[in-house]
């Protein structure tokens, strides 16, 4: 078996509480989690709010440092990377965030927003960047003229399409999505998920997809990890988890889904 | 002609800005055009015309050395405006820098910077100004620096609070995740989004700077005679309150009008920028 693209080894995160003089015991958001994702596969992480799934994702994005454990991307431990290696890792791993309203700088045009990753990594001339932005906007199903607009002039679905375009503009190998569709209504959600799946296939991405929505997780994932209070209670192939859940909590979650008909259609 | 439908001008929303702006604009214009607008030189002595009340030749009377009060009050506006602009700028620039850095880096940086700001804050403004002037030396330039330093903690607190709310936005995390440098995140993502409340604060600081400069000049620490300043004019006027009340009333009224105008402008801008009040 080949080396997984993302490997999370015994990772924990404790958030310190209290101030300078009183040390509270701290809150354990993620507790001894080990997961890995193989190339071109999608790992779905499902759990209710507060289960630590977003914290885990932020650690893989190298935004929060784990209290314990190691995170490897393409075989390299991300917190030991410095300088050029770190920059290369930043280029390989891209996020898509949950809230389309706050994931764009409200004062920048779509063009400036999409050009930022290219500028940071010094890719292409101004003309080449423009070309790439236009191509990508078309690819995510938007009129390239949209590049002159400001984020608040776009709908939620349009914004998430832009977010997907931004996530792949650097040609990453890993995309980490934190509830990218939870703020959208159901019909738009289905379109965005379809686009996400297409883009994933076209760009050969390895992805981790975090959601509290089981229907969404089932649609996008090859493997699923179920998180509860910072721990992974069950993990395995998506079909196996959904058809033959072993852990009580997974059964509870599945039973709590309102309509099986919706799940089947999603 | 544009065919786009424009929202009608909302007078209620902008009335404070327009009125305050008009007052401030007039004073600024007078200050800039002082040499051309003032009827006399502010320095010309005329001992024969000492302490004369308002008349056709001297609209606002003359002072104890026979100088034209109207001309002096107009020239004094130059100095006051210059001090107010530069002091507010010093406060705005350094306060924003300190507050934003404190919010962005957090932890020990935040702790040290903000405790320093609190120490500055804990002194009464005028006392701090006097101490600073005593160590810097007496000149109008130093008065400006001293007033600017007094403003820094206020701007720093506001900048920090606003920056904290911007930092929680996902576009800042996004910027970090694509590997944007700290400087670039601060300049590109954070600064443009915290500027509006800081500019409103600057308008308020401006009026306070006029007051402080007058107070310092009144105490003899700001503008040095014979340069006219509203503060030192008041100070001189004090001695002639009984025989020539216009010497005190004129610069006093100038200070009042300026402060009033800037406060109105500041309040108006704050309301106009507030999205909650946008479409009433």
Coordinates of C-alpha atoms in Angstrom, one line a residue:
Chain A
X1 CA 0.0 0.0 0.0
X2 CA 1.3 3.4 -0.9
X3 CA 2.0 6.2 1.6
X4 CA -1.3 8.1 2.5
X5 CA -1.3 11.7 1.3
X6 CA -2.6 12.9 4.7
X7 CA -1.7 11.1 7.9
X8 CA -2.9 12.2 11.3
X9 CA -1.1 10.3 14.1
X10 CA -2.4 10.4 17.7
X11 CA -3.3 14.0 17.5
X12 CA -4.8 15.8 20.5
X13 CA -5.6 19.5 21.1
X14 CA -6.1 21.0 24.5
X15 CA -7.2 24.7 24.6
X16 CA -5.9 26.4 27.6
X17 CA -8.4 28.2 29.7
X18 CA -8.1 30.9 32.3
X19 CA -5.8 33.9 32.4
X20 CA -2.3 34.6 33.4
X21 CA -2.7 33.7 37.1
X22 CA -5.4 31.1 37.2
X23 CA -4.8 28.0 35.2
X24 CA -8.0 26.1 34.6
X25 CA -7.4 22.5 33.5
X26 CA -8.1 23.3 29.8
X27 CA -10.6 22.0 27.3
X28 CA -9.7 18.9 25.2
X29 CA -11.2 19.6 21.8
X30 CA -9.5 16.7 20.0
X31 CA -8.3 13.6 21.8
X32 CA -5.9 11.0 20.4
X33 CA -7.1 11.0 16.8
X34 CA -5.4 8.9 14.1
X35 CA -6.7 9.0 10.5
X36 CA -5.2 8.8 7.1
X37 CA -6.4 9.5 3.6
X38 CA -5.0 7.8 0.5
X39 CA -4.4 9.5 -2.8
X40 CA -7.6 10.6 -4.7
X41 CA -9.8 9.5 -1.8
X42 CA -12.2 11.5 0.2
X43 CA -12.4 11.2 4.0
X44 CA -15.7 12.4 5.4
X45 CA -15.6 13.5 9.0
X46 CA -19.0 13.7 10.6
X47 CA -20.1 14.8 14.0
X48 CA -22.3 17.2 15.9
X49 CA -21.1 20.8 16.6
X50 CA -18.4 20.8 19.3
X51 CA -17.2 17.3 18.3
X52 CA -13.7 18.7 17.4
X53 CA -14.0 18.1 13.6
X54 CA -13.3 21.7 12.6
X55 CA -10.4 21.9 15.1
X56 CA -8.9 18.8 13.5
X57 CA -9.2 20.3 10.1
X58 CA -7.6 23.6 11.2
X59 CA -4.6 21.5 12.5
X60 CA -4.2 19.8 9.2
X61 CA -4.3 23.3 7.6
X62 CA -1.5 24.3 9.9
X63 CA -3.6 27.0 11.5
X64 CA -3.6 25.5 15.0
X65 CA -0.7 23.6 16.5
X66 CA -1.6 20.2 17.9
X67 CA -0.8 19.7 21.6
X68 CA 0.3 16.2 20.9
X69 CA 0.8 13.9 17.9
X70 CA 2.0 14.4 14.3
X71 CA 0.3 15.4 11.1
X72 CA 2.0 14.4 7.8
X73 CA 1.2 15.6 4.4
X74 CA 2.9 13.8 1.5
X75 CA 5.2 12.2 4.1
X76 CA 6.4 15.4 5.7
X77 CA 5.5 16.5 9.3
X78 CA 3.8 19.9 8.7
X79 CA 4.8 21.6 11.9
X80 CA 8.5 20.9 11.3
X81 CA 8.4 22.6 7.9
X82 CA 10.1 26.0 7.5
X83 CA 10.7 28.5 4.7
X84 CA 10.5 27.1 1.2
X85 CA 9.2 23.8 2.3
X86 CA 6.4 25.4 4.3
X87 CA 5.5 27.5 1.4
X88 CA 5.3 24.4 -0.9
X89 CA 3.1 22.7 1.7
X90 CA 0.8 25.8 1.8
X91 CA 0.5 25.5 -2.0
X92 CA -0.4 21.8 -1.8
X93 CA -3.0 22.1 0.9
X94 CA -6.0 24.4 0.4
X95 CA -9.1 25.1 2.4
X96 CA -12.8 25.8 1.6
X97 CA -14.5 27.3 4.5
X98 CA -18.0 27.1 5.8
X99 CA -19.5 30.5 5.7
X100 CA -19.6 32.2 2.3
X101 CA -20.4 35.5 4.0
X102 CA -17.2 35.8 5.9
X103 CA -14.7 33.8 3.8
X104 CA -14.1 36.7 1.4
X105 CA -12.6 40.1 2.2
X106 CA -15.6 42.4 1.7
X107 CA -13.5 45.1 0.2
X108 CA -11.9 43.1 -2.6
X109 CA -13.2 42.2 -6.0
X110 CA -13.5 38.6 -7.0
X111 CA -10.5 39.1 -9.3
X112 CA -8.3 40.3 -6.4
X113 CA -9.5 37.5 -4.2
X114 CA -8.7 34.8 -6.8
X115 CA -5.4 36.5 -7.7
X116 CA -4.1 36.6 -4.1
X117 CA -3.0 32.9 -3.9
X118 CA -1.1 33.3 -7.3
X119 CA 0.5 36.5 -6.1
X120 CA 1.6 35.1 -2.8
X121 CA 3.2 32.2 -4.5
X122 CA 4.6 34.3 -7.4
X123 CA 2.9 32.3 -10.1
X124 CA 2.6 33.7 -13.6
X125 CA 2.6 37.2 -15.1
X126 CA -0.4 39.4 -14.6
X127 CA -1.8 38.4 -17.9
X128 CA -1.4 34.7 -17.2
X129 CA -3.1 35.1 -13.8
X130 CA -6.0 36.8 -15.5
X131 CA -6.2 34.0 -18.0
X132 CA -6.2 31.4 -15.3
X133 CA -8.9 33.2 -13.3
X134 CA -11.1 33.4 -16.4
X135 CA -10.7 29.7 -17.2
X136 CA -11.4 28.7 -13.6
X137 CA -14.5 30.9 -13.3
X138 CA -15.9 29.2 -16.5
X139 CA -14.9 25.8 -15.1
X140 CA -17.0 26.4 -11.9
X141 CA -19.9 27.5 -14.0
X142 CA -19.7 31.3 -13.6
X143 CA -19.6 34.1 -16.1
X144 CA -16.0 35.5 -16.0
X145 CA -17.5 39.0 -15.9
X146 CA -18.3 38.2 -12.3
X147 CA -14.6 39.0 -11.5
X148 CA -15.4 42.7 -11.2
X149 CA -18.0 42.2 -8.5
X150 CA -17.7 42.4 -4.8
X151 CA -18.5 39.4 -2.6
X152 CA -21.7 40.9 -1.2
X153 CA -23.1 41.2 -4.7
X154 CA -23.1 37.4 -5.1
X155 CA -25.4 34.7 -3.9
X156 CA -24.3 32.1 -1.4
X157 CA -24.1 29.4 -4.2
X158 CA -22.0 31.7 -6.4
X159 CA -19.7 32.5 -3.5
X160 CA -19.1 28.8 -2.8
X161 CA -18.3 28.2 -6.5
X162 CA -15.7 31.0 -6.1
X163 CA -14.4 29.4 -2.9
X164 CA -13.9 26.1 -4.9
X165 CA -12.2 28.0 -7.7
X166 CA -9.9 29.7 -5.1
X167 CA -9.1 26.3 -3.5
X168 CA -7.8 24.8 -6.7
X169 CA -6.2 27.8 -8.4
X170 CA -2.8 26.9 -7.1
X171 CA -3.1 23.3 -8.3
X172 CA -3.1 21.7 -4.9
X173 CA -3.1 18.0 -4.1
X174 CA -5.2 18.2 -1.0
X175 CA -8.4 20.3 -0.4
X176 CA -9.9 20.5 3.1
X177 CA -13.5 21.5 3.2
X178 CA -15.2 22.6 6.4
X179 CA -19.0 22.3 5.9
X180 CA -18.8 24.1 2.5
X181 CA -22.5 23.6 1.9
X182 CA -24.1 24.0 5.3
X183 CA -25.0 27.7 4.7
X184 CA -26.8 26.9 1.4
X185 CA -30.3 25.8 0.7
X186 CA -30.8 22.2 -0.4
X187 CA -31.1 22.6 -4.2
X188 CA -28.0 24.9 -4.4
X189 CA -26.3 22.5 -2.0
X190 CA -26.7 19.6 -4.5
X191 CA -25.3 21.7 -7.4
X192 CA -22.3 22.8 -5.3
X193 CA -21.6 19.2 -4.2
X194 CA -21.8 18.0 -7.8
X195 CA -19.3 20.7 -8.8
X196 CA -17.1 19.7 -5.9
X197 CA -17.1 16.1 -7.0
X198 CA -16.3 17.0 -10.6
X199 CA -13.5 19.3 -9.6
X200 CA -12.1 16.7 -7.3
X201 CA -12.0 14.2 -10.1
X202 CA -10.6 16.6 -12.7
X203 CA -7.8 17.9 -10.5
X204 CA -7.0 14.5 -8.9
X205 CA -7.6 15.9 -5.4
X206 CA -7.3 14.1 -2.1
X207 CA -9.9 15.6 0.2
X208 CA -11.2 15.8 3.7
X209 CA -14.7 16.9 4.0
X210 CA -16.1 17.9 7.4
X211 CA -19.9 18.1 7.9
X212 CA -22.6 17.5 10.4
X213 CA -24.9 16.5 7.6
X214 CA -24.9 12.7 7.1
X215 CA -26.5 12.9 3.6
X216 CA -23.8 15.2 2.4
X217 CA -21.1 13.0 3.9
X218 CA -22.5 9.9 2.3
X219 CA -22.6 11.5 -1.1
X220 CA -19.0 12.8 -1.1
X221 CA -17.0 10.3 1.0
X222 CA -15.1 7.1 0.3
X223 CA -14.3 6.7 3.9
X224 CA -16.0 8.1 7.0
X225 CA -14.9 8.9 10.5
X226 CA -17.5 9.6 13.1
X227 CA -16.4 12.1 15.8
X228 CA -17.9 12.7 19.2
X229 CA -16.4 14.9 21.9
X230 CA -13.0 15.0 20.3
X231 CA -12.7 11.3 19.7
X232 CA -13.1 9.2 16.6
X233 CA -15.7 6.6 17.7
X234 CA -15.9 4.7 14.4
X235 CA -14.2 4.8 11.1
X236 CA -14.3 2.8 7.9
X237 CA -15.5 2.6 4.3
X238 CA -18.5 4.8 3.8
X239 CA -20.8 2.1 2.6
X240 CA -20.0 -0.1 5.6
X241 CA -20.5 2.7 8.1
X242 CA -23.9 3.6 6.6
X243 CA -25.1 0.1 6.2
X244 CA -23.6 -1.6 9.2
X245 CA -22.8 0.9 11.9
X246 CA -20.9 -0.8 14.8
X247 CA -20.9 2.0 17.4
X248 CA -24.0 3.0 19.3
X249 CA -23.3 6.7 18.6
X250 CA -23.1 6.1 14.8
X251 CA -26.5 4.3 15.0
X252 CA -28.0 7.1 17.0
X253 CA -26.7 9.6 14.4
X254 CA -28.2 7.6 11.5
X255 CA -31.5 7.1 13.3
X256 CA -31.7 10.9 13.9
X257 CA -31.7 11.7 10.2
X258 CA -35.2 13.0 9.5
X259 CA -36.0 11.4 6.2
X260 CA -34.4 8.3 4.7
X261 CA -36.0 9.2 1.3
X262 CA -33.9 12.4 1.3
X263 CA -30.8 10.5 2.2
X264 CA -31.4 8.1 -0.7
X265 CA -31.9 11.0 -3.1
X266 CA -29.0 13.1 -2.0
Chain B
X1 CA -26.3 61.0 -18.1
X2 CA -26.5 57.8 -16.1
X3 CA -29.8 56.0 -16.4
X4 CA -29.2 54.0 -13.2
X5 CA -31.8 54.5 -10.5
X6 CA -30.1 56.3 -7.7
X7 CA -31.4 56.3 -4.1
X8 CA -32.6 59.8 -3.2
X9 CA -30.2 61.7 -0.9
X10 CA -31.1 60.9 2.6
X11 CA -30.9 64.2 4.4
X12 CA -31.8 62.7 7.8
X13 CA -28.8 60.4 7.6
X14 CA -26.3 62.9 6.5
X15 CA -27.5 66.1 8.2
X16 CA -24.9 66.0 10.9
X17 CA -22.1 65.2 8.5
X18 CA -23.2 68.1 6.2
X19 CA -23.6 70.7 9.0
X20 CA -20.4 69.7 10.8
X21 CA -18.6 69.5 7.5
X22 CA -19.7 73.0 6.6
X23 CA -18.5 74.4 9.9
X24 CA -15.2 72.6 9.7
X25 CA -14.8 73.3 6.0
X26 CA -15.2 77.1 6.6
X27 CA -12.7 77.1 9.4
X28 CA -10.2 75.1 7.3
X29 CA -10.7 77.4 4.4
X30 CA -10.2 80.5 6.6
X31 CA -7.0 78.9 8.0
X32 CA -5.6 78.1 4.5
X33 CA -6.5 81.5 3.1
X34 CA -5.5 83.4 6.2
X35 CA -3.0 85.8 4.6
X36 CA -5.5 86.8 1.9
X37 CA -8.7 86.8 4.1
X38 CA -7.4 88.6 7.2
X39 CA -7.8 92.4 6.9
X40 CA -4.5 93.2 8.7
X41 CA -1.2 91.5 9.6
X42 CA -1.6 89.7 12.9
X43 CA 1.7 91.2 14.0
X44 CA 1.2 94.9 13.2
X45 CA 1.4 97.0 16.3
X46 CA -0.6 100.2 16.6
X47 CA -0.3 101.7 20.1
X48 CA -2.7 104.5 19.2
X49 CA -5.5 101.8 18.7
X50 CA -4.9 99.8 21.9
X51 CA -7.8 97.9 23.3
X52 CA -10.4 99.4 21.1
X53 CA -13.8 97.7 20.9
X54 CA -15.3 96.3 17.7
X55 CA -15.7 99.0 15.0
X56 CA -15.8 99.4 11.3
X57 CA -12.0 99.5 10.9
X58 CA -11.5 96.6 13.4
X59 CA -14.5 94.4 13.2
X60 CA -13.6 92.4 16.3
X61 CA -11.6 95.2 18.1
X62 CA -7.9 95.4 18.9
X63 CA -5.8 93.9 21.6
X64 CA -3.5 95.4 24.2
X65 CA -0.8 96.1 21.6
X66 CA -3.3 97.5 19.1
X67 CA -3.2 94.4 16.9
X68 CA -6.4 93.5 14.9
X69 CA -8.2 90.7 16.8
X70 CA -10.0 89.4 13.7
X71 CA -6.7 89.0 11.8
X72 CA -5.1 87.3 14.8
X73 CA -8.0 84.8 15.3
X74 CA -7.9 83.9 11.6
X75 CA -4.2 83.3 11.6
X76 CA -4.4 81.4 14.9
X77 CA -6.8 79.0 13.1
X78 CA -3.8 77.9 10.9
X79 CA -1.8 76.9 13.8
X80 CA -4.6 75.2 15.6
X81 CA -5.6 73.3 12.5
X82 CA -2.1 72.2 11.8
X83 CA -1.6 71.0 15.3
X84 CA -4.9 69.2 15.3
X85 CA -4.3 67.5 11.9
X86 CA -0.8 66.4 12.7
X87 CA -1.5 65.3 16.3
X88 CA -4.6 63.3 15.2
X89 CA -2.4 61.7 12.5
X90 CA 0.3 60.8 15.0
X91 CA -2.4 59.2 17.2
X92 CA -4.1 57.5 14.3
X93 CA -1.0 56.0 12.7
X94 CA 0.7 54.8 15.9
X95 CA -2.4 53.8 17.7
X96 CA -3.7 51.7 14.7
X97 CA -0.3 50.1 14.4
X98 CA -0.1 49.2 18.1
X99 CA -3.7 48.0 18.4
X100 CA -3.6 45.9 15.2
X101 CA -0.3 44.3 16.1
X102 CA -1.6 43.5 19.6
X103 CA -4.8 41.9 18.2
X104 CA -3.0 40.0 15.5
X105 CA -0.1 38.5 17.4
X106 CA -2.0 38.2 20.7
X107 CA -0.4 36.5 23.7
X108 CA 2.6 38.2 25.2
X109 CA 2.8 41.0 22.5
X110 CA -0.8 41.9 23.2
X111 CA -0.2 41.8 27.0
X112 CA 2.9 44.1 26.8
X113 CA 1.5 46.6 24.2
X114 CA -1.9 47.0 25.9
X115 CA -0.5 47.3 29.4
X116 CA 1.8 50.1 28.1
X117 CA -1.3 51.8 26.5
X118 CA -3.1 51.5 29.9
X119 CA -0.2 53.2 31.6
X120 CA -0.4 56.1 29.2
X121 CA -4.2 56.1 29.6
X122 CA -4.0 56.4 33.4
X123 CA -2.5 59.9 33.3
X124 CA -4.9 62.8 33.0
X125 CA -4.4 64.1 29.5
X126 CA -3.4 67.7 30.3
X127 CA -0.9 66.5 33.0
X128 CA 0.7 64.0 30.5
X129 CA 0.9 66.8 27.9
X130 CA 2.7 69.1 30.5
X131 CA 5.1 66.3 31.4
X132 CA 5.8 65.6 27.8
X133 CA 6.3 69.3 27.0
X134 CA 8.6 69.7 29.9
X135 CA 10.8 66.9 28.7
X136 CA 10.6 67.7 25.0
X137 CA 10.9 71.5 25.4
X138 CA 8.5 74.2 24.6
X139 CA 7.6 74.6 21.0
X140 CA 4.5 74.2 18.8
X141 CA 6.0 71.2 17.1
X142 CA 6.5 69.5 20.4
X143 CA 3.0 70.4 21.5
X144 CA 1.8 68.5 18.4
X145 CA 3.9 65.4 19.3
X146 CA 2.7 65.5 22.9
X147 CA -1.0 65.7 21.9
X148 CA -0.4 62.9 19.4
X149 CA 1.1 60.7 22.1
X150 CA -2.0 61.3 24.3
X151 CA -4.2 60.1 21.5
X152 CA -2.3 56.9 20.9
X153 CA -3.9 54.7 23.6
X154 CA -7.4 55.6 22.5
X155 CA -6.8 54.7 18.9
X156 CA -4.9 51.6 20.0
X157 CA -7.8 50.3 22.0
X158 CA -10.3 50.9 19.2
X159 CA -8.0 49.4 16.6
X160 CA -7.5 46.3 18.7
X161 CA -11.2 45.7 19.4
X162 CA -12.1 46.2 15.7
X163 CA -9.2 44.1 14.5
X164 CA -10.2 41.3 16.9
X165 CA -13.6 41.0 15.2
X166 CA -12.0 41.1 11.8
X167 CA -9.5 38.4 12.8
X168 CA -12.4 36.0 13.5
X169 CA -13.5 36.3 9.9
X170 CA -12.7 33.3 7.8
X171 CA -10.9 35.3 5.1
X172 CA -8.1 35.9 7.5
X173 CA -7.7 32.2 8.2
X174 CA -7.9 31.7 4.4
X175 CA -5.1 34.1 3.9
X176 CA -3.0 32.3 6.4
X177 CA -3.8 29.0 4.9
X178 CA -2.6 30.1 1.4
X179 CA 0.7 31.2 3.0
X180 CA 0.3 35.0 2.9
X181 CA 2.9 36.8 5.0
X182 CA 2.0 38.6 8.2
X183 CA 2.6 42.0 6.8
X184 CA 0.5 41.3 3.8
X185 CA -2.4 39.9 5.9
X186 CA -2.3 43.1 8.1
X187 CA -2.2 45.5 5.2
X188 CA -4.4 43.7 2.7
X189 CA -7.0 41.9 4.8
X190 CA -7.2 43.6 8.2
X191 CA -6.4 47.4 7.7
X192 CA -9.0 48.2 5.1
X193 CA -11.7 46.5 7.2
X194 CA -11.0 48.4 10.5
X195 CA -10.5 51.9 9.0
X196 CA -14.0 53.3 9.1
X197 CA -14.4 53.5 12.9
X198 CA -10.8 54.8 13.3
X199 CA -11.5 57.6 10.9
X200 CA -14.6 58.6 12.9
X201 CA -12.5 58.5 16.1
X202 CA -10.0 60.7 14.2
X203 CA -12.6 63.4 13.7
X204 CA -13.4 63.4 17.5
X205 CA -9.7 63.4 18.3
X206 CA -9.3 66.4 16.1
X207 CA -11.7 68.5 18.2
X208 CA -10.0 67.4 21.3
X209 CA -6.6 68.3 19.8
X210 CA -7.9 71.9 19.3
X211 CA -8.9 72.1 22.9
X212 CA -5.6 70.6 24.2
X213 CA -3.5 72.9 22.0
X214 CA -5.4 75.9 23.3
X215 CA -5.0 74.6 26.9
X216 CA -1.2 74.2 26.3
X217 CA -0.8 77.6 24.7
X218 CA -2.9 79.1 27.5
X219 CA -0.4 77.7 29.9
X220 CA 2.4 79.1 27.8
X221 CA 3.6 75.6 26.6
X222 CA 2.3 75.7 23.0
X223 CA 2.5 78.6 20.6
X224 CA 5.0 81.2 21.6
X225 CA 4.1 84.9 21.4
X226 CA 3.9 86.8 19.1
X227 CA 2.6 83.9 17.1
X228 CA -1.2 84.0 17.6
X229 CA -3.0 80.9 18.9
X230 CA -6.4 80.6 20.3
X231 CA -5.0 79.5 23.6
X232 CA -2.4 82.2 24.1
X233 CA -5.0 84.8 22.9
X234 CA -7.3 83.6 25.7
X235 CA -4.5 83.8 28.1
X236 CA -3.7 87.4 27.2
X237 CA -7.4 88.3 27.2
X238 CA -7.8 87.0 30.7
X239 CA -5.9 90.1 32.0
X240 CA -8.3 92.5 30.2
X241 CA -11.5 90.7 30.9
X242 CA -13.1 93.8 32.5
X243 CA -12.0 96.4 30.0
X244 CA -11.9 94.4 26.8
X245 CA -14.0 91.3 27.0
X246 CA -13.8 90.7 23.2
X247 CA -10.2 89.6 23.7
X248 CA -11.5 86.5 25.5
X249 CA -14.8 86.0 23.8
X250 CA -13.4 85.9 20.2
X251 CA -10.9 83.1 20.6
X252 CA -13.2 81.3 23.0
X253 CA -16.0 81.3 20.4
X254 CA -13.5 80.1 17.8
X255 CA -12.5 77.1 19.9
X256 CA -16.2 76.4 20.7
X257 CA -17.2 76.5 17.0
X258 CA -14.4 74.3 15.9
X259 CA -14.9 71.7 18.6
X260 CA -18.6 71.8 17.9
X261 CA -18.1 71.3 14.2
X262 CA -15.7 68.4 14.5
X263 CA -17.8 66.6 17.1
X264 CA -20.8 67.0 14.9
X265 CA -18.9 65.6 12.0
X266 CA -17.6 62.7 14.0
X267 CA -21.0 61.7 15.4
X268 CA -22.5 62.1 11.9
X269 CA -19.9 59.9 10.3
X270 CA -20.3 57.3 13.0
X271 CA -24.0 57.1 12.4
X272 CA -23.6 57.2 8.6
X273 CA -21.1 54.3 8.7
X274 CA -23.3 52.2 11.0
X275 CA -24.8 49.5 8.8
X276 CA -27.5 48.9 11.4
X277 CA -28.9 52.4 10.9
X278 CA -28.4 52.3 7.1
X279 CA -31.9 52.0 5.8
X280 CA -34.2 53.5 8.3

